[in-house]
Tab-separated table of N, CA and C in Angstrom:
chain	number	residue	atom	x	y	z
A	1	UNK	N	59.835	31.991	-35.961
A	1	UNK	CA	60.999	32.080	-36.802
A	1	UNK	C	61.048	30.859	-37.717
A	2	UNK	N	61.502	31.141	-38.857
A	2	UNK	CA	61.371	29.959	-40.169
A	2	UNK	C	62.389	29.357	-40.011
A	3	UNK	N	62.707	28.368	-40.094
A	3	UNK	CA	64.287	27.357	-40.106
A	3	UNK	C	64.321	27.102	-41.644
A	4	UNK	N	65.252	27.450	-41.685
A	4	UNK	CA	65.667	26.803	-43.591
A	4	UNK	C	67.336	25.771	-43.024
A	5	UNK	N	66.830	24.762	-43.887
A	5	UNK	CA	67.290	23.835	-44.058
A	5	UNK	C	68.166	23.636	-45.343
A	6	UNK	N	69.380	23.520	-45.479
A	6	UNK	CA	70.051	23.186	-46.521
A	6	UNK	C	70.934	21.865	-46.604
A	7	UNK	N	70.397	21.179	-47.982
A	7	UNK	CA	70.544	19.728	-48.343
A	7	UNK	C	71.119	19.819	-49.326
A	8	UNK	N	72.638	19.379	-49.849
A	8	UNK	CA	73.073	18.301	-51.096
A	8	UNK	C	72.750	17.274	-51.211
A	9	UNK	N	72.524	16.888	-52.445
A	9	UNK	CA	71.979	15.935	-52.898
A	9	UNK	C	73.342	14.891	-53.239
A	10	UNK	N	72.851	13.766	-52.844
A	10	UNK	CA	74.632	12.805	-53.195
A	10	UNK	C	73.972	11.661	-53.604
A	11	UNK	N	72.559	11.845	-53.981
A	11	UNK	CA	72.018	10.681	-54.125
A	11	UNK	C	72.537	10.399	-55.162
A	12	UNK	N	72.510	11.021	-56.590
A	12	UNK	CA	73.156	10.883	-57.794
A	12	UNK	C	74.641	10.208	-58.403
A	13	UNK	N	75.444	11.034	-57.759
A	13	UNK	CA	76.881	10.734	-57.333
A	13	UNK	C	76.681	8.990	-56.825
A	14	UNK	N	76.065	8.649	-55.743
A	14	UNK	CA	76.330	7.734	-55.166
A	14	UNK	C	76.048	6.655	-56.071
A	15	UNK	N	74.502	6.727	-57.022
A	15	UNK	CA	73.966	6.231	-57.867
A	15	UNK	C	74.909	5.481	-58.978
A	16	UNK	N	75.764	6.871	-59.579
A	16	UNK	CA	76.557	6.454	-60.477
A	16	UNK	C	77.829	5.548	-59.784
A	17	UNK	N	78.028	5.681	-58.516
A	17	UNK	CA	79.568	5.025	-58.387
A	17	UNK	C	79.217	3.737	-58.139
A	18	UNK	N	78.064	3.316	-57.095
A	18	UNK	CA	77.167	2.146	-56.688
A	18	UNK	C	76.739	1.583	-57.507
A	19	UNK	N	75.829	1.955	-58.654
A	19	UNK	CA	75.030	0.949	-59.170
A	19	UNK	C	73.979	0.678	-58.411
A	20	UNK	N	72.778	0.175	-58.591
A	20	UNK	CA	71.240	0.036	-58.323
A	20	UNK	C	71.827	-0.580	-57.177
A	21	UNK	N	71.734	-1.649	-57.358
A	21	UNK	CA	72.093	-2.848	-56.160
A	21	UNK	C	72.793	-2.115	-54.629
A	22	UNK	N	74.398	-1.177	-54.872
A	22	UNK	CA	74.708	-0.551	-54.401
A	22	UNK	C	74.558	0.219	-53.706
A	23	UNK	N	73.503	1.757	-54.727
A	23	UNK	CA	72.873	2.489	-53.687
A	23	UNK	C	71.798	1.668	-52.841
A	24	UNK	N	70.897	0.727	-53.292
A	24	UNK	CA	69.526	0.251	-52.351
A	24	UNK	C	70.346	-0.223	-51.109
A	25	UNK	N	71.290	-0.879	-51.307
A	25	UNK	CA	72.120	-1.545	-49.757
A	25	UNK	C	72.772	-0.358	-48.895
A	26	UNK	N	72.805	1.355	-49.777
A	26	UNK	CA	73.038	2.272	-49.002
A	26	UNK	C	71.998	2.760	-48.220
A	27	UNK	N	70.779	2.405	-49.054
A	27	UNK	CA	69.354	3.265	-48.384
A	27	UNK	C	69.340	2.224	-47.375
A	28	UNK	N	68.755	1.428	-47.257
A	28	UNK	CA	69.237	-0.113	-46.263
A	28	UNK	C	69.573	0.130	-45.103
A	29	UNK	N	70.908	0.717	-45.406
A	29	UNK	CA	72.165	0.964	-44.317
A	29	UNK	C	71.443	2.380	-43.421
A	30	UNK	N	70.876	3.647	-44.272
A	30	UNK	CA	70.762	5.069	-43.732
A	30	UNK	C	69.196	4.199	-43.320
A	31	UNK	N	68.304	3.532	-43.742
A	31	UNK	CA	67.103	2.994	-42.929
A	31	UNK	C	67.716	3.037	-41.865
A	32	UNK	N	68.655	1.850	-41.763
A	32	UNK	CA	68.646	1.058	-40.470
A	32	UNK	C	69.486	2.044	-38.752
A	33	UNK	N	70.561	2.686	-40.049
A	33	UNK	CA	70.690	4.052	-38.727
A	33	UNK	C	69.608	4.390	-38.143
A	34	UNK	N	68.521	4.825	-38.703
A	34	UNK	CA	67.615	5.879	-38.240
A	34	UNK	C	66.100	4.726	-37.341
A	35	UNK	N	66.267	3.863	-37.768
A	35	UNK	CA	64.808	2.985	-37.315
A	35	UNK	C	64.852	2.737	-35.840
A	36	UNK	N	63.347	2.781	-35.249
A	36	UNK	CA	63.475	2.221	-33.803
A	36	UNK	C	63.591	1.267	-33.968
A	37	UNK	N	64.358	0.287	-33.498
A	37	UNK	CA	64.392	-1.430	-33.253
A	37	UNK	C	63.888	-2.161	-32.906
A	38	UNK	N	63.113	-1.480	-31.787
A	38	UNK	CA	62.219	-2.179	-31.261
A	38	UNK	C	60.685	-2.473	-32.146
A	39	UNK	N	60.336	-1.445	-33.047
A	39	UNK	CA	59.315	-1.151	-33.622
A	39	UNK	C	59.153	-1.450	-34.929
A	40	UNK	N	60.425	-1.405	-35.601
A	40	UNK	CA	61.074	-1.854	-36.906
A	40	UNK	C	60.870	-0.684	-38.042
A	41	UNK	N	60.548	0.491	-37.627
A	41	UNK	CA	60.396	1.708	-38.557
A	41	UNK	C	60.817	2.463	-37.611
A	42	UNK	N	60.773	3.843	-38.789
A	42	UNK	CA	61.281	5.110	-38.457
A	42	UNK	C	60.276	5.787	-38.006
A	43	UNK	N	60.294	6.349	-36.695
A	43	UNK	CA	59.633	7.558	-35.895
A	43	UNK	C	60.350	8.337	-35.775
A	44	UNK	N	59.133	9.597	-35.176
A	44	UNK	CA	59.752	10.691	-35.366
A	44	UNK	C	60.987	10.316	-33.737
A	45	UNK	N	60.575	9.976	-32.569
A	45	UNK	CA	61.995	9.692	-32.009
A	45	UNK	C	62.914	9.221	-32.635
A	46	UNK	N	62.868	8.169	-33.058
A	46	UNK	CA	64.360	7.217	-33.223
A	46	UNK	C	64.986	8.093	-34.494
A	47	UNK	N	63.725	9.318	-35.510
A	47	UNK	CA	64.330	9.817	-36.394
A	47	UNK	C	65.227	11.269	-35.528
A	48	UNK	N	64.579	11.907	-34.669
A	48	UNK	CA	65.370	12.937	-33.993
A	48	UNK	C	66.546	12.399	-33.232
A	49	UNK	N	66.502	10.960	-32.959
A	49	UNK	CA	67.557	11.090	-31.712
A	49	UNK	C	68.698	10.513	-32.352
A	50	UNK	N	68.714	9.810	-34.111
A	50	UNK	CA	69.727	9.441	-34.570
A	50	UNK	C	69.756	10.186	-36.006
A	51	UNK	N	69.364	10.892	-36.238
A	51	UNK	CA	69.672	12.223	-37.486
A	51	UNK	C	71.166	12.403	-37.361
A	52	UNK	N	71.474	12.888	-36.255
A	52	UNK	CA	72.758	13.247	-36.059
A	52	UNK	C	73.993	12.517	-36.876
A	53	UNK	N	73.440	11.344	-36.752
A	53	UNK	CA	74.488	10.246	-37.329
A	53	UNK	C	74.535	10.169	-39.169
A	54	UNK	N	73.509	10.482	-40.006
A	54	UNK	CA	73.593	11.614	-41.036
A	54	UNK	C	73.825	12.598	-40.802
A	55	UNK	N	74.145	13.680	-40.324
A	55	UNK	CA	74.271	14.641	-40.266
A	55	UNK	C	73.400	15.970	-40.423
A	56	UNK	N	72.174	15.370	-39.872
A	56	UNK	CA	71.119	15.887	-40.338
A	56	UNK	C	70.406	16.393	-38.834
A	57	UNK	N	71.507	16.859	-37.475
A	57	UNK	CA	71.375	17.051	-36.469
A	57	UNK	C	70.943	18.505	-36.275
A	58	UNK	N	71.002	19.721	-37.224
A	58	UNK	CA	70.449	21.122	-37.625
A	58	UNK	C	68.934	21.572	-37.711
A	59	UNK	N	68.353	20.026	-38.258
A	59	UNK	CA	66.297	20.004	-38.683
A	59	UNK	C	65.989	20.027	-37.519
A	60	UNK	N	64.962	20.845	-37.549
A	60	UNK	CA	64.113	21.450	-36.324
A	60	UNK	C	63.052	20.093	-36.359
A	61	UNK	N	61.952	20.476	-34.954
A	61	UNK	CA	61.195	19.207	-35.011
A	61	UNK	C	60.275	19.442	-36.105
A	62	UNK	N	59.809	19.947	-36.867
A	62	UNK	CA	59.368	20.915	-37.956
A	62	UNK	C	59.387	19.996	-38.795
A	63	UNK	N	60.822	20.045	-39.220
A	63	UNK	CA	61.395	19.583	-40.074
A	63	UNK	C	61.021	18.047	-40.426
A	64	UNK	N	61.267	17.513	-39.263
A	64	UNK	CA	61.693	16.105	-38.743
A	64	UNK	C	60.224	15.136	-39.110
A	65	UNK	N	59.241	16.017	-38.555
A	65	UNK	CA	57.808	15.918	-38.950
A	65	UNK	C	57.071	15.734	-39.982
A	66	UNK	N	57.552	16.987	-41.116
A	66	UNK	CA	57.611	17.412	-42.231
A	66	UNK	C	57.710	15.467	-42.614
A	67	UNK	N	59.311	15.651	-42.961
A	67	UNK	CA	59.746	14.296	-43.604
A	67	UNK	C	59.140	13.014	-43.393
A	68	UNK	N	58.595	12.963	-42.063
A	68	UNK	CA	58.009	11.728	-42.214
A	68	UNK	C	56.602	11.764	-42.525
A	69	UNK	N	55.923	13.201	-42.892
A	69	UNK	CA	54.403	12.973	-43.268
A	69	UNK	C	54.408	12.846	-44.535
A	70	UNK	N	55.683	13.366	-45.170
A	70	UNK	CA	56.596	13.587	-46.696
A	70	UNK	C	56.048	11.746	-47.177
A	71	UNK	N	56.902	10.972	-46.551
A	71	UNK	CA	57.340	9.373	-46.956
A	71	UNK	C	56.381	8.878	-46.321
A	72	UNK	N	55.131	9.181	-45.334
A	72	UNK	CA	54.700	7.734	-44.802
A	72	UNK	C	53.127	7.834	-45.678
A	73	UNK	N	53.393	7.029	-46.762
A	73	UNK	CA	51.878	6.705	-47.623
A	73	UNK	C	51.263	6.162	-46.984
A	74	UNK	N	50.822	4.988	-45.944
A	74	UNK	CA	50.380	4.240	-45.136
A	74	UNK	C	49.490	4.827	-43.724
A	75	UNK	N	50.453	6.153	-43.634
A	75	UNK	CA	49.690	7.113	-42.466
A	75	UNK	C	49.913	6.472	-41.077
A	76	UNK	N	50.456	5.716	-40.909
A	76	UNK	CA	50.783	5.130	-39.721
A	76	UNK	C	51.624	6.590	-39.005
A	77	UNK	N	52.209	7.043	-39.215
A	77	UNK	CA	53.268	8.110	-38.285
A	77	UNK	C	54.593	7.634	-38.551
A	78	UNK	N	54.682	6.735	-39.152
A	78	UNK	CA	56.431	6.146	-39.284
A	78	UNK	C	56.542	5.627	-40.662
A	79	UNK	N	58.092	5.624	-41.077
A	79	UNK	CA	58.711	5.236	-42.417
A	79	UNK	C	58.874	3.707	-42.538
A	80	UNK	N	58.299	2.910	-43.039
A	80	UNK	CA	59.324	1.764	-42.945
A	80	UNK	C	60.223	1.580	-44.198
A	81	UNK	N	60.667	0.654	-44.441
A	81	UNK	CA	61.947	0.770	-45.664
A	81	UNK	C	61.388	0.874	-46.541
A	82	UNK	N	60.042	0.758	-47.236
A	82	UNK	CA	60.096	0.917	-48.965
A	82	UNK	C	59.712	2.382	-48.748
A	83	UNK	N	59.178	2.624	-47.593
A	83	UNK	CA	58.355	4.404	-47.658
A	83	UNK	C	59.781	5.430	-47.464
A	84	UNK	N	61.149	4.740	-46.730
A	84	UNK	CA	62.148	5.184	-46.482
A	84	UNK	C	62.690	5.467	-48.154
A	85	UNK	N	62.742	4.368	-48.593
A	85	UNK	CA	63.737	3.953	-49.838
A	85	UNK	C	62.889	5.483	-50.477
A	86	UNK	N	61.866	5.007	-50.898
A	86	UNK	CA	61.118	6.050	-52.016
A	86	UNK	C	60.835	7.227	-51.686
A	87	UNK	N	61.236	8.004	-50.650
A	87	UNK	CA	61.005	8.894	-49.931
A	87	UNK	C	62.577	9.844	-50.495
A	88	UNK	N	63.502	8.978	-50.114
A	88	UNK	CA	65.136	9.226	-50.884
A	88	UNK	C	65.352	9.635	-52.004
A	89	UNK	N	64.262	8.794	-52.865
A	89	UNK	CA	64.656	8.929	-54.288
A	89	UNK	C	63.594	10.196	-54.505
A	90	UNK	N	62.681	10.404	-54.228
A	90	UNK	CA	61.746	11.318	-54.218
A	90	UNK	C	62.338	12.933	-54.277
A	91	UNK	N	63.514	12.859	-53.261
A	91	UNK	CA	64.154	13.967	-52.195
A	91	UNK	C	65.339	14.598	-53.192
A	92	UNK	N	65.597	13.245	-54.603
A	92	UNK	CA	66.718	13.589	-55.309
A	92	UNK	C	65.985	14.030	-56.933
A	93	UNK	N	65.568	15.159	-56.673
A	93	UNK	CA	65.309	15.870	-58.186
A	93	UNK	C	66.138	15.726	-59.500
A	94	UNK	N	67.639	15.845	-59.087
A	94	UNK	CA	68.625	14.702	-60.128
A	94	UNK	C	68.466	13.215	-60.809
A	95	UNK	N	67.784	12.523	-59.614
A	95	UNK	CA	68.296	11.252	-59.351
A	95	UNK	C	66.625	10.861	-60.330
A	96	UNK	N	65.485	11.709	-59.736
A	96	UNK	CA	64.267	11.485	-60.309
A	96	UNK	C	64.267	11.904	-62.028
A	97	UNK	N	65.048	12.948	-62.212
A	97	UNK	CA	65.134	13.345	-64.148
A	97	UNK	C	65.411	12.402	-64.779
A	98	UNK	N	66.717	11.873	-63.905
A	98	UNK	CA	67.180	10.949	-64.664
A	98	UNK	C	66.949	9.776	-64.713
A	99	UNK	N	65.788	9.303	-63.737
A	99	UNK	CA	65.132	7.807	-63.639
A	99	UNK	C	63.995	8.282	-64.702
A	100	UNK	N	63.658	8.870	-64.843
A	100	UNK	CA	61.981	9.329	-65.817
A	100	UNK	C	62.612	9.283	-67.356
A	101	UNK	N	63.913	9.903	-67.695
A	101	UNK	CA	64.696	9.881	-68.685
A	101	UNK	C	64.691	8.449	-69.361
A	102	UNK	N	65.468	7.577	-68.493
A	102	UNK	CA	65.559	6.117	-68.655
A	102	UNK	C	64.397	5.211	-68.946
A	103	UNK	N	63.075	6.003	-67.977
A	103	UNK	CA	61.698	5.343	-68.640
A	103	UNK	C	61.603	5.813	-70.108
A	104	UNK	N	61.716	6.857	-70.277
A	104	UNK	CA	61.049	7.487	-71.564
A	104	UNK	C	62.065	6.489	-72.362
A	105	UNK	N	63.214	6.498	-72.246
A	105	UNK	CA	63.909	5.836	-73.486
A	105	UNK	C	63.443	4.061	-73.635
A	106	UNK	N	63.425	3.882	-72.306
A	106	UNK	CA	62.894	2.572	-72.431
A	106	UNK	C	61.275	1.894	-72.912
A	107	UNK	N	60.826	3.243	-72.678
A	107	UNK	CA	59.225	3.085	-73.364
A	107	UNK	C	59.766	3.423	-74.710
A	108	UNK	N	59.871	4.026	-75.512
A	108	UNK	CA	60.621	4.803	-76.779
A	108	UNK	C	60.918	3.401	-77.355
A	109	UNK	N	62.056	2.719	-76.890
A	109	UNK	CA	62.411	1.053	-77.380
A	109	UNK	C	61.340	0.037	-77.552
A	110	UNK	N	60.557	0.257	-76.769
A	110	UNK	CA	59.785	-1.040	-76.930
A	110	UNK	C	58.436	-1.002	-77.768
A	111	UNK	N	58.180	0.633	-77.645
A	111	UNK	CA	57.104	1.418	-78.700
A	111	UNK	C	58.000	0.818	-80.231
A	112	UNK	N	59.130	1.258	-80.217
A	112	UNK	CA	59.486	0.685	-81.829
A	112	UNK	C	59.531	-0.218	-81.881
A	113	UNK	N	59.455	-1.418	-81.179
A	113	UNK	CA	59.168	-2.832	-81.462
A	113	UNK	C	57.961	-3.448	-81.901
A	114	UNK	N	56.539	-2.345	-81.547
A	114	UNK	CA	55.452	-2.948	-81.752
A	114	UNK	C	55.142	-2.132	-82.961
A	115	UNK	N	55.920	-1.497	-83.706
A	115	UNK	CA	55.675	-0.396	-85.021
A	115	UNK	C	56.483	-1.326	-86.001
């Protein structure tokens, strides 16, 4: 049987009310829920046994799996915070238009500086 999973995205929202600085001390914060302590990253335990606390207690182990083969570039089996952080922003298709947007304009500016 297939599990479907349904996610809002608040990364955006949060983006705009936070500010850079803001949201990163939120990703920070949802790291540090989810990390083993002992280990200093996210596994798939410490990610199943504190999901809940996002609210993200519904993802099958599937799921759970999924996400961390999703974020861990390193291949170790676990997230640590920059694979966490970029894994977030990755997850927000909003949040990514509108960061690529901001490049283009900002490449766009500096292209007319050297013209």
């Amino acid at each position: 049987m297939a599990s479907s999973s349904n996610f809002e995205d608040f990364l955006p929202l949060m983006a705009n009310k936070l500010g850079g600085d803001g949201l990163v001390g939120e990703l920070c914060n949802g790291f540090n829920l989810l990390v083993d302590s002992e280990k200093g990253v996210i596994t798939f335990d410490s990610l199943k046994k504190n999901s809940a606390l996002l609210g993200l207690q519904d993802l099958s182990d599937d799921d759970l799996r999924c996400m961390l083969r999703e974020g861990d570039f390193d291949g170790d089996g676990a997230l640590n915070q920059m694979e966490f952080c970029v894994l977030m922003f990755r997850l927000s298709p909003e949040l990514m238009e509108e960061s690529q947007f901001l490049l283009e304009e900002a490449l766009l500016q500096e292209f007319k500086h050297y013209c």
